[in-house]
Short mmCIF file of C-alpha atoms in Angstrom, two decimals:
data_model
loop_
_atom_site.label_atom_id
_atom_site.label_comp_id
_atom_site.label_asym_id
_atom_site.label_seq_id
_atom_site.Cartn_x
_atom_site.Cartn_y
_atom_site.Cartn_z
CA UNK A 1 0.00 0.00 0.00
CA UNK A 2 1.42 3.35 -1.03
CA UNK A 3 1.30 6.28 1.37
CA UNK A 4 0.63 9.83 0.20
CA UNK A 5 0.16 13.18 1.88
CA UNK A 6 -2.82 15.49 1.52
CA UNK A 7 -0.56 17.70 -0.59
CA UNK A 8 0.11 14.76 -2.94
CA UNK A 9 -3.63 14.23 -3.24
CA UNK A 10 -4.06 17.89 -4.19
CA UNK A 11 -1.11 18.16 -6.58
CA UNK A 12 -0.88 14.65 -8.02
CA UNK A 13 -4.37 13.14 -7.92
CA UNK A 14 -3.74 10.93 -10.97
CA UNK A 15 -0.80 9.27 -9.23
CA UNK A 16 -2.90 8.60 -6.12
CA UNK A 17 -5.75 7.15 -8.19
CA UNK A 18 -3.32 4.99 -10.17
CA UNK A 19 -1.99 3.58 -6.89
CA UNK A 20 -5.58 2.83 -5.85
CA UNK A 21 -6.21 0.99 -9.10
CA UNK A 22 -2.97 -1.02 -9.08
CA UNK A 23 -2.75 -1.82 -5.36
CA UNK A 24 -6.42 -1.68 -4.37
CA UNK A 25 -5.94 1.03 -1.74
CA UNK A 26 -3.89 4.18 -1.08
CA UNK A 27 -3.16 5.66 2.34
CA UNK A 28 -3.41 9.43 2.82
CA UNK A 29 -1.73 11.00 5.87
CA UNK A 30 -2.65 14.46 7.10
CA UNK A 31 -0.34 16.83 8.97
CA UNK A 32 -2.19 16.03 12.18
CA UNK A 33 -1.18 12.39 11.81
CA UNK A 34 -4.59 11.01 10.89
CA UNK A 35 -4.71 8.41 8.14
CA UNK A 36 -7.34 7.85 5.48
CA UNK A 37 -7.72 5.02 2.99
CA UNK A 38 -8.90 5.57 -0.57
CA UNK A 39 -10.22 2.55 -2.47
CA UNK A 40 -11.70 2.23 -5.93
CA UNK A 41 -15.47 1.78 -5.95
CA UNK A 42 -16.75 -1.61 -7.15
CA UNK A 43 -17.81 -1.86 -10.74
CA UNK A 44 -21.51 -1.08 -11.21
CA UNK A 45 -23.81 -4.03 -11.88
CA UNK A 46 -24.99 -2.67 -15.23
CA UNK A 47 -21.62 -3.55 -16.80
CA UNK A 48 -22.66 -7.21 -16.87
CA UNK A 49 -22.74 -8.74 -20.34
CA UNK A 50 -26.49 -8.86 -20.99
CA UNK A 51 -26.13 -11.51 -23.69
CA UNK A 52 -24.39 -13.84 -21.26
CA UNK A 53 -26.93 -13.06 -18.55
CA UNK A 54 -29.86 -13.78 -20.88
CA UNK A 55 -28.23 -17.03 -21.95
CA UNK A 56 -27.87 -18.07 -18.31
CA UNK A 57 -31.48 -17.14 -17.57
CA UNK A 58 -32.74 -19.25 -20.47
CA UNK A 59 -30.66 -22.21 -19.29
CA UNK A 60 -32.00 -21.74 -15.76
CA UNK A 61 -35.61 -21.62 -16.98
CA UNK A 62 -35.01 -24.82 -18.97
CA UNK A 63 -33.53 -26.50 -15.90
CA UNK A 64 -36.51 -25.50 -13.76
CA UNK A 65 -38.90 -26.82 -16.42
CA UNK A 66 -37.15 -30.21 -16.56
CA UNK A 67 -36.57 -30.59 -12.82
CA UNK A 68 -39.15 -32.38 -10.76
CA UNK A 69 -39.33 -29.69 -8.06
CA UNK A 70 -42.95 -29.22 -6.98
CA UNK A 71 -44.17 -25.61 -6.71
CA UNK A 72 -44.77 -24.15 -3.26
CA UNK A 73 -48.30 -24.22 -1.92
CA UNK A 74 -49.93 -20.89 -1.06
CA UNK A 75 -49.51 -21.67 2.67
CA UNK A 76 -45.79 -22.47 2.30
CA UNK A 77 -45.26 -19.41 0.10
CA UNK A 78 -46.88 -17.16 2.73
CA UNK A 79 -44.74 -18.75 5.45
CA UNK A 80 -41.59 -18.19 3.39
CA UNK A 81 -42.51 -14.56 2.75
CA UNK A 82 -43.03 -14.02 6.51
CA UNK A 83 -39.60 -15.54 7.21
CA UNK A 84 -37.95 -13.30 4.63
CA UNK A 85 -39.70 -10.24 6.08
CA UNK A 86 -38.43 -11.18 9.54
CA UNK A 87 -41.82 -11.65 11.13
#
């Protein structure tokens, strides 16, 4: 993990961000001695390959159709929904 100062962050932000990208985190130290970590944000979900996702969904639907899993009764479905809701 690379360590930078607040001045580095102000004057060389590209270098700090590059360190974040290559090492996963950069440490920023202030004059008062406090430390801060900067990390890259996770990639947003919408960058998923929609063609691959649709292909997987179709395969999953086909698997469900061919499996012998019985559907939930209304009573069991209501019970499951209460469990999920934390009731």
